Short mmCIF file of C-alpha atoms and ligand atoms in Angstrom, two decimals:
data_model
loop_
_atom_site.label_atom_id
_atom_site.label_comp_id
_atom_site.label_asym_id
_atom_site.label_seq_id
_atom_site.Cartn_x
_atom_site.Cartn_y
_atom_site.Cartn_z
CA UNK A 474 34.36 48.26 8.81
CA UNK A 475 34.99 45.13 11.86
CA UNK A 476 37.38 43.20 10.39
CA UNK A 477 35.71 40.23 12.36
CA UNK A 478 34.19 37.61 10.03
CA UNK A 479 30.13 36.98 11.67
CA UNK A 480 30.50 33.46 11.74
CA UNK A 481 31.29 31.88 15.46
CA UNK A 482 34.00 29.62 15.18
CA UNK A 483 33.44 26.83 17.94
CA UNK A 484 35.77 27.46 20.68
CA UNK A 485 37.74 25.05 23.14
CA UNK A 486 35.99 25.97 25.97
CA UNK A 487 33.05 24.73 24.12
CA UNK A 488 34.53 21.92 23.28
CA UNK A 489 35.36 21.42 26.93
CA UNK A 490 32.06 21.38 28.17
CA UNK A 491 31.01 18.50 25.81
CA UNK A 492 32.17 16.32 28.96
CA UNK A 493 29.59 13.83 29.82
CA UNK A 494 27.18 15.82 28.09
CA UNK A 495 26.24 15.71 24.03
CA UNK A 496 29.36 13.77 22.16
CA UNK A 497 31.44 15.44 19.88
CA UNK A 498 32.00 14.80 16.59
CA UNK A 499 35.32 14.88 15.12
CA UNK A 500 36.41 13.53 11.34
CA UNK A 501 39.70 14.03 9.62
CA UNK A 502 39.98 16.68 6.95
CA UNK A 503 42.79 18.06 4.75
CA UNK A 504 41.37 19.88 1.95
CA UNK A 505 39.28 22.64 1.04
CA UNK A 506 36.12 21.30 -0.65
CA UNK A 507 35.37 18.50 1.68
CA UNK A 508 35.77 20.78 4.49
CA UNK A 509 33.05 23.03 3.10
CA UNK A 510 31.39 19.64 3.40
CA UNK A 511 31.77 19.20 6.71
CA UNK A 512 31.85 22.20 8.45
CA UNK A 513 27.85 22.65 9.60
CA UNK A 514 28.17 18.90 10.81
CA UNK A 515 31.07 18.17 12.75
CA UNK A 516 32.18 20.04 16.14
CA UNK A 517 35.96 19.24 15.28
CA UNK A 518 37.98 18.83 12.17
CA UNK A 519 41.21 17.41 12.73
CA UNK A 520 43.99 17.91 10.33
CA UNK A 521 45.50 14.46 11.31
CA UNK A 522 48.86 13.32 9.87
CA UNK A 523 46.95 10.49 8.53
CA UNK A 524 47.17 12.56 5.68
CA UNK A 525 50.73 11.34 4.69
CA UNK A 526 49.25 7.82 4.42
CA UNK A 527 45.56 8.71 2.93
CA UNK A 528 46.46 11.90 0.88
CA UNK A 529 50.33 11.07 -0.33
CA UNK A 530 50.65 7.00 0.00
CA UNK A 531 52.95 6.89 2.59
CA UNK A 532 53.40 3.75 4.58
CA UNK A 533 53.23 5.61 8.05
CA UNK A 534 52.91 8.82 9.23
CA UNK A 535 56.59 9.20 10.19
CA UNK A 536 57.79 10.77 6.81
CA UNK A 537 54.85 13.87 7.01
CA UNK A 538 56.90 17.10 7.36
CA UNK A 539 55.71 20.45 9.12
CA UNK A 540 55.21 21.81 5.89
CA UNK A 541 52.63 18.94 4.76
CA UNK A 542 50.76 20.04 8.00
CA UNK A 543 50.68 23.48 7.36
CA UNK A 544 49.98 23.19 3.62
CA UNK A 545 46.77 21.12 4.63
CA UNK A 546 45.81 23.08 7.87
CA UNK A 547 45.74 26.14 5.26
CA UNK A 548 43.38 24.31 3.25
CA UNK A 549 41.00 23.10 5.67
CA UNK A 550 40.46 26.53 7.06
CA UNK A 551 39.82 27.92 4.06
CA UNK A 552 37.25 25.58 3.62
CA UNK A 553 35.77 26.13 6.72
CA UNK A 554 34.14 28.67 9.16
CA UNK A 555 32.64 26.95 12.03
CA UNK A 556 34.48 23.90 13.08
CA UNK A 557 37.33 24.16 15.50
CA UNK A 558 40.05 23.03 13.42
CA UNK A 559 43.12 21.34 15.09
CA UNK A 560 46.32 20.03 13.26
CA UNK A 561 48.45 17.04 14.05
CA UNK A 562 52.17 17.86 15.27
CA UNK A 563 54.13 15.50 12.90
CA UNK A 564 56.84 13.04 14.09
CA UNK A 565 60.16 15.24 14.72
CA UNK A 566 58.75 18.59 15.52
CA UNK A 567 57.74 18.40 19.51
CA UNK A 568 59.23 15.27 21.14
CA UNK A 569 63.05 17.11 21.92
CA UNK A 570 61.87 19.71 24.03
CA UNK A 571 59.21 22.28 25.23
CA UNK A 572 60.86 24.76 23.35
CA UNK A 573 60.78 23.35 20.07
CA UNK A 574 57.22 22.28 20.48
CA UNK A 575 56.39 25.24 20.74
CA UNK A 576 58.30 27.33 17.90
CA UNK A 577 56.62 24.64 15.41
CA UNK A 578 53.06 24.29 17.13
CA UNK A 579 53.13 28.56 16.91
CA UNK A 580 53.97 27.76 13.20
CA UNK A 581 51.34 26.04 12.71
CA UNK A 582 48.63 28.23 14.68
CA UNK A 583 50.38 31.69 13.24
CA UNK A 584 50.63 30.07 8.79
CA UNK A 585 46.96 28.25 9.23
CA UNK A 586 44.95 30.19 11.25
CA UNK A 587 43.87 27.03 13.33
CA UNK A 588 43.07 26.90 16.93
CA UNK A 589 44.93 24.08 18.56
CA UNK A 590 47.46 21.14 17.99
CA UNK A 591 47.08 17.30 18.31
CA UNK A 592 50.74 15.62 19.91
CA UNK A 593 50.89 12.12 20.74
CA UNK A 594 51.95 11.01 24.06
CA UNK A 595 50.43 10.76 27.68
CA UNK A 596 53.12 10.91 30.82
CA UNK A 597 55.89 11.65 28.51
CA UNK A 598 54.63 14.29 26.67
CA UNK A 599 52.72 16.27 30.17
CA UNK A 600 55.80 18.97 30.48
CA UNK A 601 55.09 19.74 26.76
CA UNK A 602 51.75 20.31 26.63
CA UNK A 603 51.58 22.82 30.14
CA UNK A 604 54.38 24.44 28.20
CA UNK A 605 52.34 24.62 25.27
CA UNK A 606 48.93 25.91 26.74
CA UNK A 607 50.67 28.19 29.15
CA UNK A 608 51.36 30.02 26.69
CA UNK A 609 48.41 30.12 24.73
CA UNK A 610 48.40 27.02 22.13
CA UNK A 611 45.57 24.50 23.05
CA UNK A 612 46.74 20.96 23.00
CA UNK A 613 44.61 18.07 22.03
CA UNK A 614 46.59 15.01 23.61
CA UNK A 615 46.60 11.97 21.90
CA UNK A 616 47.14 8.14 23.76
CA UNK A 617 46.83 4.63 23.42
CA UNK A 618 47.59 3.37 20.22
CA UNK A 619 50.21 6.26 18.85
CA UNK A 620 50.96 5.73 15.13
CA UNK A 621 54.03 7.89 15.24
CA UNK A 622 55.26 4.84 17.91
CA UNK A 623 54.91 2.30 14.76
CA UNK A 624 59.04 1.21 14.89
CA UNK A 625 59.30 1.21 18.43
CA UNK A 626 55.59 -0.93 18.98
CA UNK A 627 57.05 -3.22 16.18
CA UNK A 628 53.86 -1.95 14.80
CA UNK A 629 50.11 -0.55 15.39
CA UNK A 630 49.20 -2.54 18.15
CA UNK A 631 45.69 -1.99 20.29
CA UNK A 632 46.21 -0.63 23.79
CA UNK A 633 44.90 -1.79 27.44
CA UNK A 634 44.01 -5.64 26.33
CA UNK A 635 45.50 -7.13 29.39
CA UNK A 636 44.70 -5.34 32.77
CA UNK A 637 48.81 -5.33 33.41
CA UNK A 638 48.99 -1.87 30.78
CA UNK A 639 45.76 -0.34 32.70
CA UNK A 640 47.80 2.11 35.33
CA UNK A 641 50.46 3.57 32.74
CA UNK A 642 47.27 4.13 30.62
CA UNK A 643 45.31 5.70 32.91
CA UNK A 644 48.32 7.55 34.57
CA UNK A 645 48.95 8.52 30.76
CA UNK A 646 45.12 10.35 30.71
CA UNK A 647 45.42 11.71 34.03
CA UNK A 648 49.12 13.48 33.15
CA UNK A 649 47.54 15.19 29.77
CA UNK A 650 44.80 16.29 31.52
CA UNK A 651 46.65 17.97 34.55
CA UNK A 652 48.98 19.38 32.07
CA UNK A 653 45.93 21.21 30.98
CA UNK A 654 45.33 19.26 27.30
CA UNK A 655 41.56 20.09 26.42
CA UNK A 656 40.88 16.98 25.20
CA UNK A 657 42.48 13.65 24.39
CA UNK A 658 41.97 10.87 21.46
CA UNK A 659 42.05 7.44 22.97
CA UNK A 660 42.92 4.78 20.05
CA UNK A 661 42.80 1.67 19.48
CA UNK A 662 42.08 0.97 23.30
CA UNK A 663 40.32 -1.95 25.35
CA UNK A 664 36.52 -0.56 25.90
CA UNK A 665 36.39 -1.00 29.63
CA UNK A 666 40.04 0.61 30.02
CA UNK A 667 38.38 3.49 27.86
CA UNK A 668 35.19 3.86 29.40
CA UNK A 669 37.02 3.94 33.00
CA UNK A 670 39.50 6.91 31.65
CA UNK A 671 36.32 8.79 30.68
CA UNK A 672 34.75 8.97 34.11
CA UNK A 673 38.00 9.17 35.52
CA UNK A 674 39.00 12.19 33.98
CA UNK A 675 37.86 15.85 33.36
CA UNK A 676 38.22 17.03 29.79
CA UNK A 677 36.74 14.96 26.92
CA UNK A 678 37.56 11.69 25.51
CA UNK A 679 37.39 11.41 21.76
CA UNK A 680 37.78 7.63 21.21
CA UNK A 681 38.81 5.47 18.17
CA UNK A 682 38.49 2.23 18.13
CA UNK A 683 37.73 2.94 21.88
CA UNK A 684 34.18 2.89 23.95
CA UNK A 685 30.76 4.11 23.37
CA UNK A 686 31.24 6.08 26.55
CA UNK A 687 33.71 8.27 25.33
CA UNK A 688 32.68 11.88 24.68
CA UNK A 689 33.44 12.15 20.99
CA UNK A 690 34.49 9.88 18.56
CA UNK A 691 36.61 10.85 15.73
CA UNK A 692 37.47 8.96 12.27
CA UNK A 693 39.16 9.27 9.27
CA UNK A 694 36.52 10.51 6.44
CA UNK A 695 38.06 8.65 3.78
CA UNK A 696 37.27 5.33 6.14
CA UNK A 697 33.80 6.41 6.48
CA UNK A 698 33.19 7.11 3.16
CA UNK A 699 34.56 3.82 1.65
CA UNK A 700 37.09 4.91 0.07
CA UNK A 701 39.85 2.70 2.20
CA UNK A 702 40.34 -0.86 0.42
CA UNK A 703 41.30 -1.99 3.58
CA UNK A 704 39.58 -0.45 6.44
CA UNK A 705 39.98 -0.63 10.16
CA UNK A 706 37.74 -3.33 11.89
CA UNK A 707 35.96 -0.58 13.79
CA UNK A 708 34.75 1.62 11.20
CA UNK A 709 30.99 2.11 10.07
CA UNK A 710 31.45 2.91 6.31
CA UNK A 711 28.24 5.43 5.39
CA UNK A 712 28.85 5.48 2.21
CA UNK A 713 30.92 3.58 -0.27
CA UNK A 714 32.33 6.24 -2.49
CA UNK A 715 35.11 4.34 -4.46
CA UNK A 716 32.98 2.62 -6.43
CA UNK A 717 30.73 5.51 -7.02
CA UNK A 718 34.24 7.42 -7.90
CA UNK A 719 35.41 4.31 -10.32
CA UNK A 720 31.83 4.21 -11.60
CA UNK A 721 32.08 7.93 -12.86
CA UNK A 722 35.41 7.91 -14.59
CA UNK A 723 34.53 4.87 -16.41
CA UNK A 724 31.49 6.55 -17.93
CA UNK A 725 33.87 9.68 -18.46
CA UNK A 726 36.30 7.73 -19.89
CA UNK A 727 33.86 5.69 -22.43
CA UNK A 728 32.63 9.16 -23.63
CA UNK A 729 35.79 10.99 -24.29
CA UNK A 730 37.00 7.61 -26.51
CA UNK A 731 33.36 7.83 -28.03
CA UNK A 732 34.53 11.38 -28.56
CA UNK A 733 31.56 12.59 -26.91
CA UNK A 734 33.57 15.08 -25.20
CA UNK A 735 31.36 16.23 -22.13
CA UNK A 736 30.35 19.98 -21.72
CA UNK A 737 31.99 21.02 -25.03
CA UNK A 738 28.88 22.41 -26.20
CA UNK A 739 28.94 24.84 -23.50
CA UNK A 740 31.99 25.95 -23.93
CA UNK A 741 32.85 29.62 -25.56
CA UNK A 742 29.74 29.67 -27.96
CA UNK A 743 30.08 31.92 -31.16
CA UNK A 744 28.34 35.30 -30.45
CA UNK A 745 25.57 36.32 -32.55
CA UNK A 746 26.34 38.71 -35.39
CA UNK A 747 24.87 42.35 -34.54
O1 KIV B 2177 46.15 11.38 12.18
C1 KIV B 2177 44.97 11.12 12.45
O2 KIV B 2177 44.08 11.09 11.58
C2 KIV B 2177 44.63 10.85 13.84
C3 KIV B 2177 43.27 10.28 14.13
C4 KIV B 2177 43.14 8.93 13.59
C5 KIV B 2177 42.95 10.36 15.57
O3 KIV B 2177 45.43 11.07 14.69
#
């Protein structure tokens, strides 16, 4: 019996040849059921460490752990067969050295079952991510606005709005992709600054808050959904799912003090006497 499952999973080569050709699409996604959700419609789902702010109420994404990655990743692929998943490299695990970046980012291919990794960091981070792919971990690279930068940006500022930060921000997208990233997010970035990395470079530019030239575009799916009280500027909500949600437990919570207490009926009915 093959003990290969039948379903392609998309690969990063694919994902690779999405350059100047049909966009990708890329949402967040850290659990099980909404990935099942996603998974025919979206090219990419990218276990981001947005999750410590979205999923646990943290006030950045510095305090998400390795674990809370891996815990997540796990889910997501569970959910999922097609997608190309990728998880986020959390704050603390990669930035020392090569070496450590890569014990963790194997951690997190080897316990999920994922294909790649998401680091932020252009120039700074290049070493890392040849290290990284060298030796067989696929790195999406991540620049521009870089949450995981919040204390040392005084906060999450956007990127390229004066043409003074243009050449460390292009020499940024040129570094990941020599280093051999497959792709790189561009947030929060000045649209002509991102639309000039995207012909400038050769792997794909998934953009956030970015340019409509970029060759993906990836957001969070609980901003897209409406469930964010306070979303970015940038985001297109398709559907506005907290009221829907607060709708529903109201009515839920009106019939269990009616004590109409849904579904009871169908619950363990007596047998019939033979
Ligand atoms: O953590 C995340 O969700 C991300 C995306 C916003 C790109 O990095």
């Amino acid at each position: 019996m093959s003990v290969h499952s039948q379903t392609h999973r998309i690969t990063v080569p694919e994902i690779r040849a999405h350059k100047h050709a049909k966009p990708v699409v890329v949402l967040t996604c850290y659990h099980a059921h909404t990935a099942r959700l996603l998974d025919q419609h979206v090219d990419i789902m990218l276990v981001g460490d947005s999750l410590g702010m979205v999923m646990h109420g943290l006030e950045n994404t510095l305090g998400v752990t390795l674990e809370m990655m891996i815990t997540h990743g796990k889910a997501v692929m569970r959910g999922s067969n097609r997608a190309l998943v990728v998880v986020d490299m959390p704050f603390g695990t990669y930035e020392e050295s090569p070496a450590i970046a890569f014990r963790n980012a194997a951690r997190i291919i080897q316990e999920t079952g994922a294909t790649a990794v998401k680091l932020e960091g252009g120039s700074r981070m290049a070493d890392t991510i040849h290290y990284l792919s060298e030796r067989g971990i696929p790195v999406m690279a991540h620049i521009g606005l870089t949450p995981q930068m919040v204390n040392v940006r005084g906060g999450f500022r956007t990127t390229g709005r004066t043409e003074a930060e243009w050449p460390a921000l292009l020499a940024d997208a040129k570094a990941v992709d020599q280093a051999g990233a497959f792709a790189v997010v561009l947030e929060g970035m000045a649209e002509p600054l991102a639309a000039r990395i995207t012909a400038e470079i050769a792997i794909p530019t998934i953009g956030i808050g970015a340019s409509a030239a970029c060759d993906g575009q990836v957001l969070v799916m609980e901003d897209m959904l409406g469930l964010n009280p306070n979303p970015p500027k940038f985001v297109r909500e398709y559907a506005h799912l907290g009221p829907v949600i607060e709708a529903a437990v109201e009515a839920y919570a009106s019939d269990v003090r009616e004590r109409r207490f849904p579904g009871t009926e169908n619950v363990y009915p007596m047998k019939k006497a033979q």
